[in-house]
mmCIF file of C-alpha atoms in Angstrom:
data_model
loop_
_atom_site.group_PDB
_atom_site.id
_atom_site.type_symbol
_atom_site.label_atom_id
_atom_site.label_comp_id
_atom_site.label_asym_id
_atom_site.label_seq_id
_atom_site.Cartn_x
_atom_site.Cartn_y
_atom_site.Cartn_z
ATOM 1 C CA UNK A 41 114.719 118.226 -37.748
ATOM 2 C CA UNK A 42 111.548 118.103 -35.118
ATOM 3 C CA UNK A 43 109.614 120.498 -37.866
ATOM 4 C CA UNK A 44 110.553 118.222 -40.551
ATOM 5 C CA UNK A 45 108.958 115.286 -38.729
ATOM 6 C CA UNK A 46 105.976 117.182 -37.459
ATOM 7 C CA UNK A 47 105.207 118.162 -41.445
ATOM 8 C CA UNK A 48 105.926 115.040 -42.553
ATOM 9 C CA UNK A 49 103.367 113.261 -40.154
ATOM 10 C CA UNK A 50 100.601 116.275 -41.516
ATOM 11 C CA UNK A 51 101.466 115.490 -44.741
ATOM 12 C CA UNK A 52 101.019 111.608 -44.926
ATOM 13 C CA UNK A 53 97.635 112.387 -42.211
ATOM 14 C CA UNK A 54 96.626 114.719 -45.492
ATOM 15 C CA UNK A 55 97.540 112.602 -47.971
ATOM 16 C CA UNK A 56 95.137 109.520 -46.365
ATOM 17 C CA UNK A 57 92.377 111.469 -46.261
ATOM 18 C CA UNK A 58 92.547 113.122 -49.782
ATOM 19 C CA UNK A 59 92.704 109.893 -51.064
ATOM 20 C CA UNK A 60 89.865 108.637 -48.838
ATOM 21 C CA UNK A 61 87.653 111.356 -50.222
ATOM 22 C CA UNK A 62 88.361 110.603 -54.000
ATOM 23 C CA UNK A 63 87.578 106.583 -52.753
ATOM 24 C CA UNK A 64 84.417 107.858 -51.376
ATOM 25 C CA UNK A 65 83.618 110.384 -54.298
ATOM 26 C CA UNK A 66 84.094 107.690 -56.975
ATOM 27 C CA UNK A 67 81.631 105.665 -54.869
ATOM 28 C CA UNK A 68 79.240 107.832 -55.154
ATOM 29 C CA UNK A 69 79.318 109.059 -58.782
ATOM 30 C CA UNK A 70 79.008 105.185 -59.319
ATOM 31 C CA UNK A 71 75.535 104.693 -57.521
ATOM 32 C CA UNK A 72 74.485 107.957 -58.355
ATOM 33 C CA UNK A 73 74.932 106.675 -62.099
ATOM 34 C CA UNK A 74 73.060 103.156 -61.303
ATOM 35 C CA UNK A 75 70.456 105.050 -59.312
ATOM 36 C CA UNK A 76 69.552 107.150 -62.473
ATOM 37 C CA UNK A 77 69.705 104.060 -64.667
ATOM 38 C CA UNK A 78 67.130 102.484 -62.398
ATOM 39 C CA UNK A 79 65.367 105.987 -61.897
ATOM 40 C CA UNK A 80 64.695 106.160 -65.661
ATOM 41 C CA UNK A 81 64.155 102.122 -66.674
ATOM 42 C CA UNK A 82 61.157 103.180 -64.452
ATOM 43 C CA UNK A 83 59.967 106.010 -65.576
ATOM 44 C CA UNK A 84 60.187 104.661 -69.030
ATOM 45 C CA UNK A 85 58.285 101.996 -68.142
ATOM 46 C CA UNK A 86 55.388 104.314 -66.657
ATOM 47 C CA UNK A 87 55.320 106.545 -69.397
ATOM 48 C CA UNK A 88 54.925 103.898 -71.684
ATOM 49 C CA UNK A 89 52.118 102.416 -69.710
ATOM 50 C CA UNK A 90 50.280 105.426 -69.042
ATOM 51 C CA UNK A 91 49.921 105.518 -72.477
ATOM 52 C CA UNK A 92 48.700 102.368 -73.323
ATOM 53 C CA UNK A 93 45.555 100.153 -73.107
ATOM 54 C CA UNK A 94 44.206 97.239 -72.827
ATOM 55 C CA UNK A 95 46.049 96.324 -69.453
ATOM 56 C CA UNK A 96 46.768 92.612 -68.447
ATOM 57 C CA UNK A 97 47.970 91.713 -65.074
ATOM 58 C CA UNK A 98 50.528 88.387 -65.338
ATOM 59 C CA UNK A 99 51.486 87.634 -68.722
ATOM 60 C CA UNK A 100 51.429 83.924 -68.640
ATOM 61 C CA UNK A 101 48.116 83.767 -68.696
ATOM 62 C CA UNK A 102 46.267 83.917 -72.279
ATOM 63 C CA UNK A 103 45.198 85.530 -74.201
ATOM 64 C CA UNK A 104 47.113 88.470 -73.974
ATOM 65 C CA UNK A 105 44.505 90.943 -76.353
ATOM 66 C CA UNK A 106 42.014 90.323 -73.597
ATOM 67 C CA UNK A 107 42.128 92.872 -70.245
ATOM 68 C CA UNK A 108 42.869 91.218 -66.971
ATOM 69 C CA UNK A 109 43.034 92.450 -63.303
ATOM 70 C CA UNK A 110 45.097 91.659 -60.309
ATOM 71 C CA UNK A 111 44.111 93.024 -57.367
ATOM 72 C CA UNK A 112 44.337 90.686 -54.390
ATOM 73 C CA UNK A 113 48.023 88.533 -55.275
ATOM 74 C CA UNK A 114 50.252 90.337 -57.576
ATOM 75 C CA UNK A 115 51.906 89.236 -60.574
ATOM 76 C CA UNK A 116 55.724 89.319 -61.582
ATOM 77 C CA UNK A 117 54.961 90.369 -65.439
ATOM 78 C CA UNK A 118 52.519 92.858 -67.075
ATOM 79 C CA UNK A 119 51.411 93.305 -70.440
ATOM 80 C CA UNK A 120 49.503 96.243 -72.292
ATOM 81 C CA UNK A 121 48.744 97.795 -75.880
ATOM 82 C CA UNK A 122 51.330 100.570 -76.733
ATOM 83 C CA UNK A 123 49.062 103.848 -77.979
ATOM 84 C CA UNK A 124 50.897 103.806 -81.493
ATOM 85 C CA UNK A 125 51.691 99.808 -81.773
ATOM 86 C CA UNK A 126 50.539 96.654 -82.984
ATOM 87 C CA UNK A 127 52.246 94.402 -81.101
ATOM 88 C CA UNK A 128 51.811 93.837 -77.159
ATOM 89 C CA UNK A 129 54.285 94.813 -74.903
ATOM 90 C CA UNK A 130 55.552 93.304 -71.990
ATOM 91 C CA UNK A 131 57.649 93.902 -68.592
ATOM 92 C CA UNK A 132 59.032 90.752 -66.658
ATOM 93 C CA UNK A 133 61.011 90.059 -63.903
ATOM 94 C CA UNK A 134 64.273 87.857 -65.412
ATOM 95 C CA UNK A 135 65.929 85.727 -62.646
ATOM 96 C CA UNK A 136 67.179 82.771 -64.777
ATOM 97 C CA UNK A 137 69.021 84.210 -67.784
ATOM 98 C CA UNK A 138 72.462 85.466 -66.676
ATOM 99 C CA UNK A 139 73.563 86.808 -70.346
ATOM 100 C CA UNK A 140 70.034 88.923 -70.995
ATOM 101 C CA UNK A 141 70.700 90.558 -66.878
ATOM 102 C CA UNK A 142 74.646 90.884 -67.672
ATOM 103 C CA UNK A 143 74.748 89.564 -64.326
ATOM 104 C CA UNK A 144 76.558 86.400 -62.297
ATOM 105 C CA UNK A 145 74.729 82.936 -62.205
ATOM 106 C CA UNK A 146 74.602 83.262 -58.388
ATOM 107 C CA UNK A 147 72.551 86.500 -58.065
ATOM 108 C CA UNK A 148 70.053 86.839 -61.245
ATOM 109 C CA UNK A 149 67.427 89.360 -61.457
ATOM 110 C CA UNK A 150 66.589 92.288 -63.716
ATOM 111 C CA UNK A 151 63.324 93.794 -65.746
ATOM 112 C CA UNK A 152 63.163 93.006 -68.990
ATOM 113 C CA UNK A 153 61.066 94.263 -71.805
ATOM 114 C CA UNK A 154 59.511 92.603 -74.850
ATOM 115 C CA UNK A 155 57.934 94.726 -78.286
ATOM 116 C CA UNK A 156 56.520 91.873 -79.797
ATOM 117 C CA UNK A 157 54.367 90.322 -77.654
ATOM 118 C CA UNK A 158 57.151 88.352 -75.675
ATOM 119 C CA UNK A 159 58.722 86.817 -78.415
ATOM 120 C CA UNK A 160 62.054 88.355 -77.753
ATOM 121 C CA UNK A 161 63.097 90.370 -74.346
ATOM 122 C CA UNK A 162 66.210 92.841 -73.642
ATOM 123 C CA UNK A 163 66.976 94.217 -70.052
ATOM 124 C CA UNK A 164 66.044 97.452 -69.096
ATOM 125 C CA UNK A 165 68.196 97.663 -66.070
ATOM 126 C CA UNK A 166 71.949 97.505 -65.931
ATOM 127 C CA UNK A 167 73.686 95.037 -64.413
ATOM 128 C CA UNK A 168 74.952 96.246 -61.219
ATOM 129 C CA UNK A 169 70.873 96.460 -60.254
ATOM 130 C CA UNK A 170 69.945 93.136 -59.153
ATOM 131 C CA UNK A 171 66.173 93.178 -58.611
ATOM 132 C CA UNK A 172 64.743 90.742 -55.832
ATOM 133 C CA UNK A 173 60.952 91.187 -56.370
ATOM 134 C CA UNK A 174 58.923 93.433 -58.962
ATOM 135 C CA UNK A 175 55.045 93.425 -59.040
ATOM 136 C CA UNK A 176 51.963 94.660 -60.399
ATOM 137 C CA UNK A 177 49.069 95.155 -58.800
ATOM 138 C CA UNK A 178 46.437 95.995 -61.901
ATOM 139 C CA UNK A 179 42.569 97.309 -60.639
ATOM 140 C CA UNK A 180 39.973 98.523 -62.826
ATOM 141 C CA UNK A 181 41.094 97.166 -66.166
ATOM 142 C CA UNK A 182 38.100 94.522 -66.362
ATOM 143 C CA UNK A 183 35.354 97.216 -65.550
ATOM 144 C CA UNK A 184 34.049 99.474 -67.301
ATOM 145 C CA UNK A 185 33.670 103.311 -66.134
ATOM 146 C CA UNK A 186 36.628 102.984 -64.191
ATOM 147 C CA UNK A 187 39.929 104.247 -65.062
ATOM 148 C CA UNK A 188 42.212 101.470 -65.561
ATOM 149 C CA UNK A 189 45.190 101.655 -62.588
ATOM 150 C CA UNK A 190 48.687 99.587 -62.111
ATOM 151 C CA UNK A 191 50.846 99.985 -58.981
ATOM 152 C CA UNK A 192 54.242 98.610 -59.503
ATOM 153 C CA UNK A 193 56.505 97.689 -56.779
ATOM 154 C CA UNK A 194 60.175 97.188 -56.821
ATOM 155 C CA UNK A 195 62.496 96.355 -54.800
ATOM 156 C CA UNK A 196 66.191 95.226 -54.987
ATOM 157 C CA UNK A 197 69.863 95.748 -54.463
ATOM 158 C CA UNK A 198 72.086 98.492 -56.318
ATOM 159 C CA UNK A 199 76.316 97.283 -56.103
ATOM 160 C CA UNK A 200 78.835 100.233 -55.894
ATOM 161 C CA UNK A 201 81.871 98.147 -55.192
ATOM 162 C CA UNK A 202 82.429 94.517 -54.626
ATOM 163 C CA UNK A 203 81.868 95.101 -50.680
ATOM 164 C CA UNK A 204 79.358 98.115 -50.966
ATOM 165 C CA UNK A 205 75.733 97.509 -51.742
ATOM 166 C CA UNK A 206 72.700 99.568 -51.328
ATOM 167 C CA UNK A 207 69.346 98.235 -50.533
ATOM 168 C CA UNK A 208 65.775 99.905 -52.508
ATOM 169 C CA UNK A 209 62.181 99.974 -52.290
ATOM 170 C CA UNK A 210 60.332 102.025 -55.157
ATOM 171 C CA UNK A 211 56.463 102.016 -55.750
ATOM 172 C CA UNK A 212 54.538 103.875 -58.177
ATOM 173 C CA UNK A 213 51.401 103.417 -59.705
ATOM 174 C CA UNK A 214 49.910 104.548 -63.197
ATOM 175 C CA UNK A 215 46.711 105.543 -64.127
ATOM 176 C CA UNK A 216 45.220 104.994 -68.101
ATOM 177 C CA UNK A 217 45.620 108.008 -69.754
ATOM 178 C CA UNK A 218 42.870 107.334 -72.139
ATOM 179 C CA UNK A 219 39.700 107.563 -71.040
ATOM 180 C CA UNK A 220 37.198 104.300 -70.892
ATOM 181 C CA UNK A 221 33.890 105.424 -71.793
#
């Protein structure tokens, strides 16, 4: 009887720890999937910008055909002419369109891209990624003989479960591949 009771206690403890490990593994897989989406979005954006030209910081300032630096104050949007496209591509932080970001109305923030000069946008980050800040710094776009450089600062929150979140801060710099002469 004593041995059966000890065996039952050991099995209950083992089963509890097995279930806890299973739940932790599921959360880790979800976090990994969301972070991979975020990394892919940032890498895709960086690669596309690298091969573009005519960098224009703050797409709300017109005309988009002219280059524009923003070195002192960052912009939340960025426009450029892709290598093999006729239309301007625009990246911006969306904070009001819940349907576009796929997030609840209380907390909206995603990176969006337009490939038609800013007429229509689509989200490039998953709904589990809430973007607090998206800043673009552009230097050298208006200078002759200086390679344009874009620095992207990104911060936000990744939602793993309803009660578990993880904050992140990312930064990358992109230099134009085409040499300005």
